[in-house]
Amino acid sequence: MAYRLILDENVEHEVAHRLENYGHDVEHVDFVPELGKGTADQPIARYSLDTDRVIVTYDDDFVLEVDEGQYRAVLYFDDAALSVEQVSDIIHTVSRNYPQEALQGLEYVGEEWL
């Protein structure tokens, strides 16, 4: 199943391209006019609610500082050493196992999905 995603600024642009090739609807914070590079986490969280997009991030601020009710859902990678291919494949694998509607709050994702 295809996800609607918003990638945080710390996620490589190539991840967006790979996920689009898998059929996902992907936006990157850097290219959303009302957001852009350097946008604080709160506006990104609101944007995810307003547009029904799951946030993809390596940023632990979504773990420590943003309440789960403030965003649609977050796929949080705590291992920033994963390759672009691994991150893309993990998200796609999650999407094949869980529809977007099943994602709620903060979801830790990593190598266990490979």
mmCIF file of N, CA and C in Angstrom:
data_model
loop_
_atom_site.group_PDB
_atom_site.id
_atom_site.type_symbol
_atom_site.label_atom_id
_atom_site.label_comp_id
_atom_site.label_asym_id
_atom_site.label_seq_id
_atom_site.Cartn_x
_atom_site.Cartn_y
_atom_site.Cartn_z
ATOM 1 N N MET A 1 0.841 -1.184 0.000
ATOM 2 C CA MET A 1 0.000 0.000 0.000
ATOM 3 C C MET A 1 0.881 1.240 0.000
ATOM 4 N N ALA A 2 0.474 2.215 -0.723
ATOM 5 C CA ALA A 2 1.250 3.453 -0.804
ATOM 6 C C ALA A 2 0.987 4.329 0.418
ATOM 7 N N TYR A 3 2.052 4.942 0.894
ATOM 8 C CA TYR A 3 1.965 5.889 2.001
ATOM 9 C C TYR A 3 2.032 7.313 1.464
ATOM 10 N N ARG A 4 1.467 8.233 2.240
ATOM 11 C CA ARG A 4 1.642 9.666 2.028
ATOM 12 C C ARG A 4 2.666 10.097 3.067
ATOM 13 N N LEU A 5 3.823 10.570 2.596
ATOM 14 C CA LEU A 5 4.950 10.828 3.484
ATOM 15 C C LEU A 5 5.445 12.268 3.366
ATOM 16 N N ILE A 6 5.980 12.773 4.477
ATOM 17 C CA ILE A 6 6.737 14.019 4.489
ATOM 18 C C ILE A 6 8.090 13.682 5.120
ATOM 19 N N LEU A 7 9.161 13.885 4.367
ATOM 20 C CA LEU A 7 10.498 13.577 4.862
ATOM 21 C C LEU A 7 11.089 14.809 5.522
ATOM 22 N N ASP A 8 11.615 14.617 6.712
ATOM 23 C CA ASP A 8 12.261 15.700 7.455
ATOM 24 C C ASP A 8 13.536 16.110 6.722
ATOM 25 N N GLU A 9 14.049 17.291 7.052
ATOM 26 C CA GLU A 9 15.207 17.826 6.339
ATOM 27 C C GLU A 9 16.454 16.960 6.468
ATOM 28 N N ASN A 10 16.532 16.134 7.508
ATOM 29 C CA ASN A 10 17.716 15.303 7.705
ATOM 30 C C ASN A 10 17.677 14.008 6.890
ATOM 31 N N VAL A 11 16.599 13.764 6.178
ATOM 32 C CA VAL A 11 16.466 12.567 5.344
ATOM 33 C C VAL A 11 16.924 12.926 3.926
ATOM 34 N N GLU A 12 17.791 12.109 3.392
ATOM 35 C CA GLU A 12 18.373 12.365 2.080
ATOM 36 C C GLU A 12 17.297 12.464 0.998
ATOM 37 N N HIS A 13 17.513 13.351 0.045
ATOM 38 C CA HIS A 13 16.556 13.539 -1.058
ATOM 39 C C HIS A 13 16.400 12.259 -1.870
ATOM 40 N N GLU A 14 17.455 11.479 -1.970
ATOM 41 C CA GLU A 14 17.377 10.239 -2.737
ATOM 42 C C GLU A 14 16.351 9.268 -2.152
ATOM 43 N N VAL A 15 16.126 9.333 -0.843
ATOM 44 C CA VAL A 15 15.098 8.490 -0.225
ATOM 45 C C VAL A 15 13.743 8.816 -0.846
ATOM 46 N N ALA A 16 13.477 10.095 -1.052
ATOM 47 C CA ALA A 16 12.202 10.499 -1.667
ATOM 48 C C ALA A 16 12.063 9.897 -3.060
ATOM 49 N N HIS A 17 13.111 9.977 -3.842
ATOM 50 C CA HIS A 17 13.053 9.441 -5.217
ATOM 51 C C HIS A 17 12.823 7.936 -5.217
ATOM 52 N N ARG A 18 13.500 7.234 -4.342
ATOM 53 C CA ARG A 18 13.328 5.779 -4.267
ATOM 54 C C ARG A 18 11.908 5.413 -3.832
ATOM 55 N N LEU A 19 11.388 6.137 -2.846
ATOM 56 C CA LEU A 19 10.030 5.854 -2.382
ATOM 57 C C LEU A 19 8.992 6.189 -3.456
ATOM 58 N N GLU A 20 9.212 7.251 -4.200
ATOM 59 C CA GLU A 20 8.314 7.565 -5.317
ATOM 60 C C GLU A 20 8.323 6.430 -6.332
ATOM 61 N N ASN A 21 9.499 5.860 -6.593
ATOM 62 C CA ASN A 21 9.588 4.731 -7.522
ATOM 63 C C ASN A 21 8.827 3.515 -7.012
ATOM 64 N N TYR A 22 8.685 3.396 -5.696
ATOM 65 C CA TYR A 22 7.885 2.321 -5.100
ATOM 66 C C TYR A 22 6.389 2.645 -5.150
ATOM 67 N N GLY A 23 6.046 3.860 -5.555
ATOM 68 C CA GLY A 23 4.638 4.237 -5.673
ATOM 69 C C GLY A 23 4.095 5.073 -4.532
ATOM 70 N N HIS A 24 4.951 5.528 -3.629
ATOM 71 C CA HIS A 24 4.501 6.347 -2.504
ATOM 72 C C HIS A 24 4.381 7.819 -2.922
ATOM 73 N N ASP A 25 3.506 8.531 -2.239
ATOM 74 C CA ASP A 25 3.312 9.964 -2.432
ATOM 75 C C ASP A 25 4.231 10.657 -1.430
ATOM 76 N N VAL A 26 5.317 11.239 -1.922
ATOM 77 C CA VAL A 26 6.374 11.732 -1.040
ATOM 78 C C VAL A 26 6.616 13.220 -1.254
ATOM 79 N N GLU A 27 6.713 13.927 -0.133
ATOM 80 C CA GLU A 27 7.173 15.316 -0.130
ATOM 81 C C GLU A 27 8.381 15.399 0.781
ATOM 82 N N HIS A 28 9.270 16.333 0.488
ATOM 83 C CA HIS A 28 10.423 16.576 1.353
ATOM 84 C C HIS A 28 10.288 17.989 1.898
ATOM 85 N N VAL A 29 10.530 18.149 3.180
ATOM 86 C CA VAL A 29 10.408 19.454 3.842
ATOM 87 C C VAL A 29 11.120 20.541 3.043
ATOM 88 N N ASP A 30 12.288 20.219 2.467
ATOM 89 C CA ASP A 30 13.066 21.215 1.738
ATOM 90 C C ASP A 30 12.306 21.823 0.565
ATOM 91 N N PHE A 31 11.335 21.087 0.017
ATOM 92 C CA PHE A 31 10.666 21.536 -1.203
ATOM 93 C C PHE A 31 9.193 21.903 -1.011
ATOM 94 N N VAL A 32 8.729 21.923 0.226
ATOM 95 C CA VAL A 32 7.355 22.342 0.512
ATOM 96 C C VAL A 32 7.404 23.839 0.829
ATOM 97 N N PRO A 33 6.768 24.665 -0.003
ATOM 98 C CA PRO A 33 6.889 26.128 0.149
ATOM 99 C C PRO A 33 6.596 26.642 1.558
ATOM 100 N N GLU A 34 5.585 26.104 2.220
ATOM 101 C CA GLU A 34 5.252 26.624 3.549
ATOM 102 C C GLU A 34 6.159 26.067 4.648
ATOM 103 N N LEU A 35 7.062 25.158 4.316
ATOM 104 C CA LEU A 35 7.993 24.610 5.304
ATOM 105 C C LEU A 35 9.416 25.041 4.947
ATOM 106 N N GLY A 36 10.179 24.197 4.271
ATOM 107 C CA GLY A 36 11.538 24.541 3.874
ATOM 108 C C GLY A 36 12.575 24.126 4.894
ATOM 109 N N LYS A 37 13.826 24.134 4.456
ATOM 110 C CA LYS A 37 14.957 23.759 5.302
ATOM 111 C C LYS A 37 14.998 24.669 6.523
ATOM 112 N N GLY A 38 15.239 24.084 7.667
ATOM 113 C CA GLY A 38 15.344 24.855 8.901
ATOM 114 C C GLY A 38 14.029 25.057 9.631
ATOM 115 N N THR A 39 12.932 24.533 9.091
ATOM 116 C CA THR A 39 11.632 24.671 9.750
ATOM 117 C C THR A 39 11.636 23.901 11.067
ATOM 118 N N ALA A 40 11.094 24.501 12.095
ATOM 119 C CA ALA A 40 10.989 23.842 13.404
ATOM 120 C C ALA A 40 10.063 22.631 13.311
ATOM 121 N N ASP A 41 10.134 21.773 14.300
ATOM 122 C CA ASP A 41 9.361 20.525 14.289
ATOM 123 C C ASP A 41 7.853 20.742 14.404
ATOM 124 N N GLN A 42 7.417 21.736 15.156
ATOM 125 C CA GLN A 42 5.978 21.962 15.354
ATOM 126 C C GLN A 42 5.236 22.230 14.045
ATOM 127 N N PRO A 43 5.736 23.107 13.161
ATOM 128 C CA PRO A 43 5.037 23.303 11.885
ATOM 129 C C PRO A 43 5.028 22.040 11.021
ATOM 130 N N ILE A 44 6.080 21.251 11.086
ATOM 131 C CA ILE A 44 6.114 19.992 10.341
ATOM 132 C C ILE A 44 5.056 19.044 10.896
ATOM 133 N N ALA A 45 4.941 19.003 12.208
ATOM 134 C CA ALA A 45 3.930 18.156 12.852
ATOM 135 C C ALA A 45 2.530 18.584 12.415
ATOM 136 N N ARG A 46 2.265 19.874 12.445
ATOM 137 C CA ARG A 46 0.951 20.377 12.015
ATOM 138 C C ARG A 46 0.689 20.052 10.549
ATOM 139 N N TYR A 47 1.710 20.212 9.722
ATOM 140 C CA TYR A 47 1.573 19.909 8.295
ATOM 141 C C TYR A 47 1.203 18.440 8.091
ATOM 142 N N SER A 48 1.786 17.564 8.879
ATOM 143 C CA SER A 48 1.483 16.131 8.741
ATOM 144 C C SER A 48 0.027 15.847 9.086
ATOM 145 N N LEU A 49 -0.501 16.555 10.069
ATOM 146 C CA LEU A 49 -1.923 16.408 10.414
ATOM 147 C C LEU A 49 -2.814 16.975 9.318
ATOM 148 N N ASP A 50 -2.477 18.172 8.856
ATOM 149 C CA ASP A 50 -3.299 18.864 7.856
ATOM 150 C C ASP A 50 -3.346 18.123 6.522
ATOM 151 N N THR A 51 -2.270 17.421 6.180
ATOM 152 C CA THR A 51 -2.168 16.779 4.868
ATOM 153 C C THR A 51 -2.209 15.256 4.951
ATOM 154 N N ASP A 52 -2.426 14.713 6.152
ATOM 155 C CA ASP A 52 -2.469 13.266 6.364
ATOM 156 C C ASP A 52 -1.205 12.584 5.842
ATOM 157 N N ARG A 53 -0.051 13.111 6.254
ATOM 158 C CA ARG A 53 1.244 12.557 5.860
ATOM 159 C C ARG A 53 1.996 12.040 7.080
ATOM 160 N N VAL A 54 2.667 10.926 6.884
ATOM 161 C CA VAL A 54 3.518 10.341 7.918
ATOM 162 C C VAL A 54 4.898 10.982 7.808
ATOM 163 N N ILE A 55 5.408 11.448 8.930
ATOM 164 C CA ILE A 55 6.741 12.057 8.972
ATOM 165 C C ILE A 55 7.790 10.956 9.021
ATOM 166 N N VAL A 56 8.851 11.119 8.232
ATOM 167 C CA VAL A 56 10.010 10.225 8.288
ATOM 168 C C VAL A 56 11.183 11.068 8.768
ATOM 169 N N THR A 57 11.850 10.613 9.839
ATOM 170 C CA THR A 57 12.920 11.434 10.407
ATOM 171 C C THR A 57 13.965 10.588 11.127
ATOM 172 N N TYR A 58 15.155 11.187 11.258
ATOM 173 C CA TYR A 58 16.212 10.663 12.131
ATOM 174 C C TYR A 58 16.310 11.550 13.380
ATOM 175 N N ASP A 59 15.477 12.569 13.453
ATOM 176 C CA ASP A 59 15.547 13.604 14.491
ATOM 177 C C ASP A 59 14.834 13.157 15.760
ATOM 178 N N ASP A 60 15.590 13.016 16.851
ATOM 179 C CA ASP A 60 14.973 12.545 18.095
ATOM 180 C C ASP A 60 14.121 13.617 18.771
ATOM 181 N N ASP A 61 14.050 14.825 18.207
ATOM 182 C CA ASP A 61 13.140 15.836 18.754
ATOM 183 C C ASP A 61 11.692 15.355 18.687
ATOM 184 N N PHE A 62 11.363 14.556 17.667
ATOM 185 C CA PHE A 62 10.008 14.026 17.580
ATOM 186 C C PHE A 62 9.751 12.979 18.661
ATOM 187 N N VAL A 63 10.819 12.453 19.253
ATOM 188 C CA VAL A 63 10.701 11.516 20.376
ATOM 189 C C VAL A 63 10.616 12.299 21.679
ATOM 190 N N LEU A 64 11.452 13.306 21.816
ATOM 191 C CA LEU A 64 11.638 13.991 23.093
ATOM 192 C C LEU A 64 10.787 15.239 23.295
ATOM 193 N N GLU A 65 10.452 15.949 22.208
ATOM 194 C CA GLU A 65 9.871 17.277 22.376
ATOM 195 C C GLU A 65 8.490 17.491 21.769
ATOM 196 N N VAL A 66 8.062 16.591 20.885
ATOM 197 C CA VAL A 66 6.775 16.789 20.210
ATOM 198 C C VAL A 66 5.818 15.694 20.664
ATOM 199 N N ASP A 67 4.676 16.092 21.185
ATOM 200 C CA ASP A 67 3.685 15.126 21.656
ATOM 201 C C ASP A 67 3.041 14.396 20.486
ATOM 202 N N GLU A 68 2.727 13.125 20.695
ATOM 203 C CA GLU A 68 2.162 12.291 19.636
ATOM 204 C C GLU A 68 0.863 12.837 19.058
ATOM 205 N N GLY A 69 0.078 13.541 19.813
ATOM 206 C CA GLY A 69 -1.170 14.093 19.312
ATOM 207 C C GLY A 69 -0.997 15.264 18.359
ATOM 208 N N GLN A 70 0.237 15.732 18.222
ATOM 209 C CA GLN A 70 0.487 16.899 17.387
ATOM 210 C C GLN A 70 0.820 16.550 15.943
ATOM 211 N N TYR A 71 0.969 15.270 15.627
ATOM 212 C CA TYR A 71 1.281 14.853 14.259
ATOM 213 C C TYR A 71 0.472 13.629 13.882
ATOM 214 N N ARG A 72 0.441 13.338 12.584
ATOM 215 C CA ARG A 72 -0.306 12.179 12.063
ATOM 216 C C ARG A 72 0.331 10.885 12.546
ATOM 217 N N ALA A 73 1.619 10.707 12.253
ATOM 218 C CA ALA A 73 2.427 9.575 12.697
ATOM 219 C C ALA A 73 3.866 9.885 12.309
ATOM 220 N N VAL A 74 4.807 9.227 12.996
ATOM 221 C CA VAL A 74 6.228 9.401 12.698
ATOM 222 C C VAL A 74 6.870 8.033 12.558
ATOM 223 N N LEU A 75 7.632 7.851 11.476
ATOM 224 C CA LEU A 75 8.521 6.700 11.348
ATOM 225 C C LEU A 75 9.899 7.225 11.730
ATOM 226 N N TYR A 76 10.378 6.799 12.901
ATOM 227 C CA TYR A 76 11.621 7.318 13.453
ATOM 228 C C TYR A 76 12.740 6.296 13.304
ATOM 229 N N PHE A 77 13.800 6.707 12.635
ATOM 230 C CA PHE A 77 15.005 5.896 12.478
ATOM 231 C C PHE A 77 16.037 6.395 13.476
ATOM 232 N N ASP A 78 16.387 5.570 14.464
ATOM 233 C CA ASP A 78 17.389 6.002 15.435
ATOM 234 C C ASP A 78 18.801 5.641 14.987
ATOM 235 N N ASP A 79 18.934 4.975 13.837
ATOM 236 C CA ASP A 79 20.231 4.614 13.286
ATOM 237 C C ASP A 79 20.451 5.424 12.010
ATOM 238 N N ALA A 80 21.128 6.566 12.149
ATOM 239 C CA ALA A 80 21.356 7.444 10.999
ATOM 240 C C ALA A 80 22.420 6.891 10.056
ATOM 241 N N ALA A 81 23.015 5.758 10.405
ATOM 242 C CA ALA A 81 24.040 5.151 9.556
ATOM 243 C C ALA A 81 23.448 4.243 8.479
ATOM 244 N N LEU A 82 22.132 4.046 8.505
ATOM 245 C CA LEU A 82 21.496 3.227 7.470
ATOM 246 C C LEU A 82 21.659 3.906 6.116
ATOM 247 N N SER A 83 21.825 3.103 5.084
ATOM 248 C CA SER A 83 21.968 3.654 3.733
ATOM 249 C C SER A 83 20.618 4.145 3.212
ATOM 250 N N VAL A 84 20.671 4.932 2.168
ATOM 251 C CA VAL A 84 19.464 5.411 1.502
ATOM 252 C C VAL A 84 18.611 4.227 1.055
ATOM 253 N N GLU A 85 19.265 3.219 0.516
ATOM 254 C CA GLU A 85 18.553 2.027 0.060
ATOM 255 C C GLU A 85 17.854 1.326 1.216
ATOM 256 N N GLN A 86 18.560 1.201 2.339
ATOM 257 C CA GLN A 86 17.975 0.534 3.501
ATOM 258 C C GLN A 86 16.776 1.306 4.038
ATOM 259 N N VAL A 87 16.908 2.614 4.182
ATOM 260 C CA VAL A 87 15.802 3.432 4.689
ATOM 261 C C VAL A 87 14.587 3.296 3.775
ATOM 262 N N SER A 88 14.800 3.399 2.480
ATOM 263 C CA SER A 88 13.706 3.285 1.514
ATOM 264 C C SER A 88 13.056 1.913 1.578
ATOM 265 N N ASP A 89 13.885 0.871 1.624
ATOM 266 C CA ASP A 89 13.356 -0.494 1.674
ATOM 267 C C ASP A 89 12.595 -0.759 2.963
ATOM 268 N N ILE A 90 13.074 -0.210 4.072
ATOM 269 C CA ILE A 90 12.386 -0.395 5.353
ATOM 270 C C ILE A 90 10.997 0.239 5.303
ATOM 271 N N ILE A 91 10.916 1.468 4.824
ATOM 272 C CA ILE A 91 9.623 2.147 4.753
ATOM 273 C C ILE A 91 8.677 1.379 3.833
ATOM 274 N N HIS A 92 9.179 0.939 2.711
ATOM 275 C CA HIS A 92 8.333 0.204 1.780
ATOM 276 C C HIS A 92 7.860 -1.122 2.388
ATOM 277 N N THR A 93 8.739 -1.805 3.106
ATOM 278 C CA THR A 93 8.357 -3.059 3.760
ATOM 279 C C THR A 93 7.282 -2.821 4.812
ATOM 280 N N VAL A 94 7.444 -1.766 5.605
ATOM 281 C CA VAL A 94 6.423 -1.420 6.593
ATOM 282 C C VAL A 94 5.087 -1.182 5.885
ATOM 283 N N SER A 95 5.130 -0.479 4.758
ATOM 284 C CA SER A 95 3.892 -0.154 4.039
ATOM 285 C C SER A 95 3.203 -1.399 3.481
ATOM 286 N N ARG A 96 3.965 -2.421 3.168
ATOM 287 C CA ARG A 96 3.364 -3.658 2.658
ATOM 288 C C ARG A 96 2.733 -4.475 3.782
ATOM 289 N N ASN A 97 3.109 -4.182 5.023
ATOM 290 C CA ASN A 97 2.585 -4.924 6.170
ATOM 291 C C ASN A 97 1.512 -4.182 6.950
ATOM 292 N N TYR A 98 1.526 -2.853 6.876
ATOM 293 C CA TYR A 98 0.564 -2.047 7.625
ATOM 294 C C TYR A 98 0.040 -0.920 6.752
ATOM 295 N N PRO A 99 -1.269 -0.794 6.614
ATOM 296 C CA PRO A 99 -1.796 0.363 5.881
ATOM 297 C C PRO A 99 -1.493 1.642 6.670
ATOM 298 N N GLN A 100 -1.457 2.753 5.988
ATOM 299 C CA GLN A 100 -1.146 4.018 6.653
ATOM 300 C C GLN A 100 -2.095 4.288 7.814
ATOM 301 N N GLU A 101 -3.346 3.897 7.659
ATOM 302 C CA GLU A 101 -4.333 4.137 8.716
ATOM 303 C C GLU A 101 -3.957 3.438 10.022
ATOM 304 N N ALA A 102 -3.166 2.368 9.935
ATOM 305 C CA ALA A 102 -2.773 1.625 11.135
ATOM 306 C C ALA A 102 -1.625 2.294 11.888
ATOM 307 N N LEU A 103 -0.923 3.200 11.234
ATOM 308 C CA LEU A 103 0.184 3.896 11.894
ATOM 309 C C LEU A 103 -0.363 5.008 12.774
ATOM 310 N N GLN A 104 0.079 5.010 14.014
ATOM 311 C CA GLN A 104 -0.333 6.047 14.952
ATOM 312 C C GLN A 104 0.844 6.403 15.826
ATOM 313 N N GLY A 105 0.978 7.674 16.100
ATOM 314 C CA GLY A 105 2.026 8.116 16.999
ATOM 315 C C GLY A 105 3.407 7.856 16.454
ATOM 316 N N LEU A 106 4.315 7.560 17.374
ATOM 317 C CA LEU A 106 5.724 7.371 17.058
ATOM 318 C C LEU A 106 6.017 5.896 16.854
ATOM 319 N N GLU A 107 6.567 5.562 15.691
ATOM 320 C CA GLU A 107 6.936 4.183 15.375
ATOM 321 C C GLU A 107 8.438 4.129 15.157
ATOM 322 N N TYR A 108 9.139 3.363 15.982
ATOM 323 C CA TYR A 108 10.568 3.131 15.779
ATOM 324 C C TYR A 108 10.736 2.102 14.676
ATOM 325 N N VAL A 109 11.550 2.401 13.682
ATOM 326 C CA VAL A 109 11.810 1.468 12.599
ATOM 327 C C VAL A 109 13.317 1.376 12.370
ATOM 328 N N GLY A 110 13.742 0.218 11.918
ATOM 329 C CA GLY A 110 15.169 0.022 11.676
ATOM 330 C C GLY A 110 15.444 -1.275 10.952
ATOM 331 N N GLU A 111 16.645 -1.773 11.124
ATOM 332 C CA GLU A 111 17.112 -2.942 10.393
ATOM 333 C C GLU A 111 16.257 -4.185 10.564
ATOM 334 N N GLU A 112 15.517 -4.261 11.624
ATOM 335 C CA GLU A 112 14.664 -5.445 11.839
ATOM 336 C C GLU A 112 13.642 -5.612 10.715
ATOM 337 N N TRP A 113 13.415 -4.564 9.922
ATOM 338 C CA TRP A 113 12.465 -4.622 8.812
ATOM 339 C C TRP A 113 13.093 -5.074 7.501
ATOM 340 N N LEU A 114 14.413 -5.277 7.516
ATOM 341 C CA LEU A 114 15.069 -5.714 6.275
ATOM 342 C C LEU A 114 15.017 -7.213 6.117
#
